[in-house]
Coordinates of C-alpha atoms (C1' of nucleotides) in Angstrom, one line a residue:
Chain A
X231 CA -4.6 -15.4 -11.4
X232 CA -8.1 -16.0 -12.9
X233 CA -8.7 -17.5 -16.1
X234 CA -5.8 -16.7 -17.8
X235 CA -1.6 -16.2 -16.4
X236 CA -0.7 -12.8 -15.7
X237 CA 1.5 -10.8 -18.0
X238 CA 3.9 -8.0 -16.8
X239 CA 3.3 -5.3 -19.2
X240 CA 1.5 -2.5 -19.5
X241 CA -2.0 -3.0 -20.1
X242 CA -2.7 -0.7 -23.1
X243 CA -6.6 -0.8 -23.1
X244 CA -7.4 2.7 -20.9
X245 CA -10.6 0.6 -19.6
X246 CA -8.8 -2.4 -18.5
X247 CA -6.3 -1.0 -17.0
X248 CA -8.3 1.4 -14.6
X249 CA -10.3 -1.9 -13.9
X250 CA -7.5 -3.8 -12.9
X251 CA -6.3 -0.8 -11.1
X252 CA -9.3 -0.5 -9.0
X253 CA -9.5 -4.1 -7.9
X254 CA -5.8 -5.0 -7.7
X255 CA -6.1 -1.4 -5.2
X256 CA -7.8 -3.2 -2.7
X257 CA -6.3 -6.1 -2.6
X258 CA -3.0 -4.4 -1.8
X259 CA -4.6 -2.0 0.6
X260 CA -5.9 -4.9 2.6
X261 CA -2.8 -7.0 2.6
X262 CA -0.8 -3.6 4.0
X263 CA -3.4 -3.9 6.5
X264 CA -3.0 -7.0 7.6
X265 CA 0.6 -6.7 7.6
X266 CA 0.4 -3.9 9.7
X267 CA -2.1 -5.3 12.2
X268 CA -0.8 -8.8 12.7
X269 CA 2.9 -7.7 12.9
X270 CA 2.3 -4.2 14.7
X271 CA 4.2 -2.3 12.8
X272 CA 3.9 0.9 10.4
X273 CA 3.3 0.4 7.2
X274 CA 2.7 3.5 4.2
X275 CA 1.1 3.2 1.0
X276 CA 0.8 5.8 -1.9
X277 CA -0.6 4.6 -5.2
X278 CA -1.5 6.9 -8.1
X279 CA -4.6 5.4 -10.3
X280 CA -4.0 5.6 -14.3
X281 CA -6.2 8.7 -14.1
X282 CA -4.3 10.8 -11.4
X283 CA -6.3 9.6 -8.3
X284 CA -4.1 8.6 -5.1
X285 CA -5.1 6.1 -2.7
X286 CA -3.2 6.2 0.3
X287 CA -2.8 4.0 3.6
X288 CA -1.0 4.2 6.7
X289 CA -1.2 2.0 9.8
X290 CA -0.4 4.5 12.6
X291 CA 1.0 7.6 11.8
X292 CA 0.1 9.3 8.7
X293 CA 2.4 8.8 5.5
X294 CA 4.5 11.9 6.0
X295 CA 5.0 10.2 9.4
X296 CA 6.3 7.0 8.8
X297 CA 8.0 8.2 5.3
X298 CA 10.1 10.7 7.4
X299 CA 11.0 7.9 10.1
X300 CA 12.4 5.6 7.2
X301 CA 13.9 8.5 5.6
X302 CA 16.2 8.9 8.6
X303 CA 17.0 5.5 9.1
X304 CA 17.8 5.1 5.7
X305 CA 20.1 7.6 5.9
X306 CA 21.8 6.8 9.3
X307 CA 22.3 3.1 8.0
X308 CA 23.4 4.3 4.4
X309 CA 22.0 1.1 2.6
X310 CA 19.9 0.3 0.4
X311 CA 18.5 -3.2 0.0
X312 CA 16.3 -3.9 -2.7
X313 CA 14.0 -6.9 -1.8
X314 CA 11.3 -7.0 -5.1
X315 CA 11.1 -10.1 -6.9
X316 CA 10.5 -10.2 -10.6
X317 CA 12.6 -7.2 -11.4
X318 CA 15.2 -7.0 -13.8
X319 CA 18.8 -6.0 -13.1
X320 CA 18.6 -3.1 -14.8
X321 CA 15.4 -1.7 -12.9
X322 CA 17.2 -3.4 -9.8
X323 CA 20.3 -0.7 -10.7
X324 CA 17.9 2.0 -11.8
X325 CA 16.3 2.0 -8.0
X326 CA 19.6 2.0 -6.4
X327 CA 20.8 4.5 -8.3
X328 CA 17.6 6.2 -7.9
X329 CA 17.5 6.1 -4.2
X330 CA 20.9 7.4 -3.7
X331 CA 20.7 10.5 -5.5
X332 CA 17.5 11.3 -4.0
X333 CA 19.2 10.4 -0.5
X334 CA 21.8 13.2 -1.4
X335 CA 18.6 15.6 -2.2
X336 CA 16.0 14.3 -0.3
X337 CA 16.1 17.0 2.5
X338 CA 16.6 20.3 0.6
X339 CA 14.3 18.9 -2.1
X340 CA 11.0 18.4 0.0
X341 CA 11.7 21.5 1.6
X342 CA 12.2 23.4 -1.2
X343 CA 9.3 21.8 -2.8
X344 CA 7.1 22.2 0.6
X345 CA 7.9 26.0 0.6
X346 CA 6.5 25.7 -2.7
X347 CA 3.4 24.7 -1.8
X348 CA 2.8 26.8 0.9
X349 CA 3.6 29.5 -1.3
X350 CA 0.6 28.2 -3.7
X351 CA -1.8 28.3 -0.1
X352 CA -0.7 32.0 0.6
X353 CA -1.5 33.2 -2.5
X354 CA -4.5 31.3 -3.1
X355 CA -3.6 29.6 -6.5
X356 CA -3.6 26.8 -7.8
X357 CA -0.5 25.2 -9.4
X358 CA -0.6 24.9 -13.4
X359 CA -0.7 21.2 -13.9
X360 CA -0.9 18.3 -16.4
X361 CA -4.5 17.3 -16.2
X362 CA -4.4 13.7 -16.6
X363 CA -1.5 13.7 -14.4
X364 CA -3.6 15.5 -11.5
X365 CA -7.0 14.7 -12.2
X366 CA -7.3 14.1 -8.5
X367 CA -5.4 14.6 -5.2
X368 CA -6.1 14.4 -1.6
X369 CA -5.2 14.2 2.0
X370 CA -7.1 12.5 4.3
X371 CA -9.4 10.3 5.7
X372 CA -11.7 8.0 6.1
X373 CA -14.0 6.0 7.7
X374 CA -16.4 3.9 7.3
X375 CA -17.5 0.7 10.1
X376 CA -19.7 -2.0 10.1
X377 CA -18.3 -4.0 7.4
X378 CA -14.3 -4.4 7.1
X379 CA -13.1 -2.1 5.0
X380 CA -12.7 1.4 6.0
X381 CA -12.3 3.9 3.5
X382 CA -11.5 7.9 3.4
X383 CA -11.2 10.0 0.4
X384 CA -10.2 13.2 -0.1
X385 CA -10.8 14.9 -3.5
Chain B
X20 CA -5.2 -18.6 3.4
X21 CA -3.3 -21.5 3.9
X22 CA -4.3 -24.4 6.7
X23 CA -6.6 -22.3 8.0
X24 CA -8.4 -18.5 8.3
X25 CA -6.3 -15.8 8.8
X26 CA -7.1 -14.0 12.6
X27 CA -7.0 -10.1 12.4
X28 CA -4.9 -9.7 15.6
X29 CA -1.6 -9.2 16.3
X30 CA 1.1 -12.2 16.2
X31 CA 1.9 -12.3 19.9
X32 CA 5.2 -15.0 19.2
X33 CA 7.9 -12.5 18.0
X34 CA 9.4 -15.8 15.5
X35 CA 5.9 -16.6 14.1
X36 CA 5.2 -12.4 13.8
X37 CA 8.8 -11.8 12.2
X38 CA 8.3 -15.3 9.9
X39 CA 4.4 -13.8 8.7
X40 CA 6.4 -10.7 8.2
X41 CA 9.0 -11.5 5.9
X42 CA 6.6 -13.7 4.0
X43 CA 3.5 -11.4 3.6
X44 CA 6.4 -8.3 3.1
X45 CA 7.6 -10.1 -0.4
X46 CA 3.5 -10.5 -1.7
X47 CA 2.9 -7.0 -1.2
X48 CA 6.5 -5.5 -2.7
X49 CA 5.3 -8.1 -5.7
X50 CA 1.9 -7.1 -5.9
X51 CA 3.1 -3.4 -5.6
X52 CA 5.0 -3.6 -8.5
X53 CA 2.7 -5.5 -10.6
X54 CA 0.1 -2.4 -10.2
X55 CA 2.7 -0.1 -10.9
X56 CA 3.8 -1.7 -14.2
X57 CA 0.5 -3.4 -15.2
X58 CA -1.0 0.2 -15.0
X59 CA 1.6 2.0 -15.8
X60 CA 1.4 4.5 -12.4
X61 CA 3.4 5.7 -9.1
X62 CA 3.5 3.8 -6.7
X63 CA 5.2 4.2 -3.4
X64 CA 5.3 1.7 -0.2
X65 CA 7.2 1.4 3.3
X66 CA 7.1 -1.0 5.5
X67 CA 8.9 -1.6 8.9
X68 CA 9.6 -5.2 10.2
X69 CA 8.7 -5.6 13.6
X70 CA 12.5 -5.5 14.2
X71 CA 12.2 -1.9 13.3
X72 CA 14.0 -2.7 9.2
X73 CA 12.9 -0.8 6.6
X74 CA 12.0 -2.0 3.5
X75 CA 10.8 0.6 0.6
X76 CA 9.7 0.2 -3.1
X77 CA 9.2 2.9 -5.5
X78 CA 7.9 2.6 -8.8
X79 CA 9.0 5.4 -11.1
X80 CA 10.4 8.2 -8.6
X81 CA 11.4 8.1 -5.3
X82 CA 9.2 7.4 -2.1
X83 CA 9.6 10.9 -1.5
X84 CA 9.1 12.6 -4.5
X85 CA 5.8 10.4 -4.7
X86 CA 4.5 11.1 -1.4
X87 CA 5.5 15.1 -1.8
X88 CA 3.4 14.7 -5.1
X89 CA 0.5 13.5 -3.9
X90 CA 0.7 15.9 -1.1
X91 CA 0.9 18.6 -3.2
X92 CA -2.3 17.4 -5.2
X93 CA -4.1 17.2 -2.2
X94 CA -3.6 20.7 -1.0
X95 CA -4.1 22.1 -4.4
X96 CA -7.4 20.3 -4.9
X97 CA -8.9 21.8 -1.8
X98 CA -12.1 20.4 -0.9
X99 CA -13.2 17.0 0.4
X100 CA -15.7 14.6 -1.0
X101 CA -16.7 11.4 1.1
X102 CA -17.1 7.8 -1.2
X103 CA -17.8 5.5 1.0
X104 CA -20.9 4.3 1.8
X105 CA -22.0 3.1 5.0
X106 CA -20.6 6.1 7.1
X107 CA -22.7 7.7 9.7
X108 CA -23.4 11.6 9.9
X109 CA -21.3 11.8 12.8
X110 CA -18.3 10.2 11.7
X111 CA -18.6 11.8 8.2
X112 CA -18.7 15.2 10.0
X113 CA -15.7 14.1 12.1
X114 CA -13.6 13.2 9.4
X115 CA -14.5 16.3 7.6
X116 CA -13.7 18.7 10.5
X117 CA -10.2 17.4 10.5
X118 CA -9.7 17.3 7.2
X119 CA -10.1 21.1 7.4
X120 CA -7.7 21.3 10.4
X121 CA -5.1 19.2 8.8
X122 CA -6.0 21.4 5.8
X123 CA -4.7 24.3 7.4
X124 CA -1.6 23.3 9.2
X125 CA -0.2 20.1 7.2
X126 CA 2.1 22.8 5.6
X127 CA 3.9 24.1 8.3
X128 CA 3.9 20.8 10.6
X129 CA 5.3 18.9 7.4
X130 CA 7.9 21.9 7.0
X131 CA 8.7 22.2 10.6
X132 CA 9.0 18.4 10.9
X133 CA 10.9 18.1 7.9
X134 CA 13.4 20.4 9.1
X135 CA 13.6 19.1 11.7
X136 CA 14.8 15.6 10.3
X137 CA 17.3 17.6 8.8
X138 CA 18.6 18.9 11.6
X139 CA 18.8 15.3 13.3
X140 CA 20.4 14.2 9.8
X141 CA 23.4 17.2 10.6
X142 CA 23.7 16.0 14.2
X143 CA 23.5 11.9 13.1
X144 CA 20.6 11.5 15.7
X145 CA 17.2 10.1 15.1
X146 CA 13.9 12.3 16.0
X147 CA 11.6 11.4 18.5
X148 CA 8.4 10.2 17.1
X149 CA 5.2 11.1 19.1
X150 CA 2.9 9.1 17.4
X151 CA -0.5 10.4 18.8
X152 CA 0.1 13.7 17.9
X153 CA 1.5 13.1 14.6
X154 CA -1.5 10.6 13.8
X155 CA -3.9 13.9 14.8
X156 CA -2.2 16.1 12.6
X157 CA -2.3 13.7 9.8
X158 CA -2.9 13.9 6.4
X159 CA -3.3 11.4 5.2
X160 CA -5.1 9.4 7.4
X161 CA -6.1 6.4 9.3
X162 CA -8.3 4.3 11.4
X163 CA -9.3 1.1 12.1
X164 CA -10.6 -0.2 15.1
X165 CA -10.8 -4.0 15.3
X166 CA -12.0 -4.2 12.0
X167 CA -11.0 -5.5 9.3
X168 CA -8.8 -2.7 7.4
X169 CA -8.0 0.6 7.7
X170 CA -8.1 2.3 4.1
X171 CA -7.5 6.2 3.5
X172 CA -8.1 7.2 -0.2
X173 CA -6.6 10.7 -1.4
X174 CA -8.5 11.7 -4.9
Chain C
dG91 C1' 16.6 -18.1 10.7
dT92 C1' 15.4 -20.9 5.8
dC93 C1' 13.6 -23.8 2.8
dG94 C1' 10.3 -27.0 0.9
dC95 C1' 5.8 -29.2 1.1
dT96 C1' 0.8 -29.5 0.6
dA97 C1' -3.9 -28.7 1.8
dT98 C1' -6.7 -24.7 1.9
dA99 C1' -7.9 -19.9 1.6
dT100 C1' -7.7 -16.0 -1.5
dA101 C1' -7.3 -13.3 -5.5
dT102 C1' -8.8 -12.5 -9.8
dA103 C1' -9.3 -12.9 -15.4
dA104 C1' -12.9 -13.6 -18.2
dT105 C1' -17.4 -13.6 -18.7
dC106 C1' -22.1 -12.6 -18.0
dC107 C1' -25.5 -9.9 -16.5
Chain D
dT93 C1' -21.8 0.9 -15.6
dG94 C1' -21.1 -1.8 -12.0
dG95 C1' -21.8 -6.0 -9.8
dA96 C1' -22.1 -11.3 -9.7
dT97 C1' -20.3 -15.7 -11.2
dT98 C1' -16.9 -19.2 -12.2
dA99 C1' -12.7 -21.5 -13.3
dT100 C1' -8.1 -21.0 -12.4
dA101 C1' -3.9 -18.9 -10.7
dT102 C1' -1.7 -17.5 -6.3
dA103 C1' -0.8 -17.0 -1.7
dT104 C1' 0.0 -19.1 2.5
dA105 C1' -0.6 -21.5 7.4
dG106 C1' 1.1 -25.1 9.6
dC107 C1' 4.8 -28.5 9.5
dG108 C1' 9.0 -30.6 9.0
dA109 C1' 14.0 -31.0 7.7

DNA sequence: GTCGCTATATATAATCC
DNA sequence: TGGATTATATATAGCGA
C-alpha cells in the first residue's frame, strides 16, 4: 500500500522495520477486533515486535483460553487446514509438518515447559535469556476508553 | 470499507456474519504473515468461525510454543508498566490489581487447565469452557465495551 | 455457499515536519 | 523522535450471476 508496492522480504533496516512493525501492529489488532465483534466469536493474537516486545489480543477469553479450546479441537478433528495466501509450498509443507509434530508433543511439552516456569516463580529467579530475544514480556491488560482503541501492557 | 462504513456490532444474519467471516479471516491470516516475514518475528493467531472452525497461523513455531513463550516472558519480567494514555486512576488501578492476581495464580490455573485438556485428550472428550471465570483469571487480557477495539499489549 | 464486479472506505509508504 | 500529510495500494460492502 502507500506510495510504493509491497515486497515480501525482510526488511533489513532495524529502524524500518520496528516502524512498520508498530503501525502494521494496529492495524491487525483492530481488524482481530472487528472480526471478533461483528462475527461473535473468539479470536487470539500473539505478536512478537523485532525487539522482543509481545502484543497480545483476545476477544473473550484470554489467549491461553481460546488457544487451549482450538488445541482440543484440533486434535479431536486430526486436520490441519492451512488457509494463508501468498505462501509457498514449501512453507505450506513446513507448517503441516510443523503442526503435527507439535500435535504429538503439544501436551507434555507445555506442561513440562509450564512446570518450568513455575519452578523459576518458586525460586525467585529469573531465567537466563537472549536479550534481544526477551527484551520485553508481559501478561495482561489494558484499558483505556474514550477513544476506540483500548490498549493494556504489561512489561 | 467498501459501499459504505463498517458498523461495530455484531452480524445478526448468520449468511452475511459467516460470508464477513471468511472474507475478513483471509486479510488478517495475510496481514499476519506479512508482519511476520516483513519483520522477521513470531507471530501466532486463532480464530474461530462463528460455526465454531478453527483456523490457526503460526509464523516460525507453533501457536503453542509462541504463546508458552510469551507467557513465560511475562512472568519472568514481573512488573507492570501502563502505556496508554487516556486511562483514568481508577481503571489504571483496576487493571493493575489484577494483573497482580493473575500474577500469582496464572501458573497453576494454566497447569491445572492444561492438564486437564490432557486428560479430556485421553478420554476423546472436549472440556467445558466457563468463559467468565477463565476471562477473570486471564493473562492476557481483554476488554472492550462498545468501543471501538479491545487491545491487550504484553511488553 | 462462491465468485466476480465496482464504488468507496481504509491502510499505509514515502515524505515532511 | 514522533506525528502529520499525501498519493497510492488494498480491502471490502453490497450486488448480482
Amino acid at each position: 500500500m502507500g506510495r510504493n508496492k509491497l515486497v515480501m522480504k525482510k526488511i533489513e533496516d532495524p529502524i524500518s522495520r520496528q516502524q512498520f512493525y508498530s503501525k502494521r501492529k494496529d492495524t491487525i489488532l483492530k481488524k482481530s477486533n472487528e472480526l471478533a465483534v461483528l462475527c461473535d466469536t473468539d479470536v487470539a493474537l500473539l505478536m512478537f515486535s523485532p525487539a522482543g516486545q509481545v502484543t497480545s489480543y483476545s476477544s473473550k477469553e484470554s489467549v491461553e483460553d481460546i488457544m487451549v479450546r482450538a488445541m482440543n479441537k484440533s486434535v479431536n478433528q486430526r486436520y490441519y487446514k492451512p488457509q494463508v495466501e501468498n505462501i509457498s509450498s514449501v512453507q505450506e509443507a513446513e507448517a503441516y509438518a510443523q503442526f503435527l509434530r507439535s500435535n504429538m508433543e503439544q501436551i507434555q511439552q507445555s506442561k513440562a515447559k509450564l512446570l518450568g516456569v513455575q519452578g523459576f516463580l518458586q525460586r525467585n529467579e529469573y531465567p537466563a535469556v537472549n536479550t534481544e530475544d526477551t527484551a520485553a514480556a508481559g501478561k495482561l491488560c489494558l484499558l483505556h476508553q474514550g477513544s476506540d482503541l483500548r490498549e493494556a501492557v504489561a512489561c
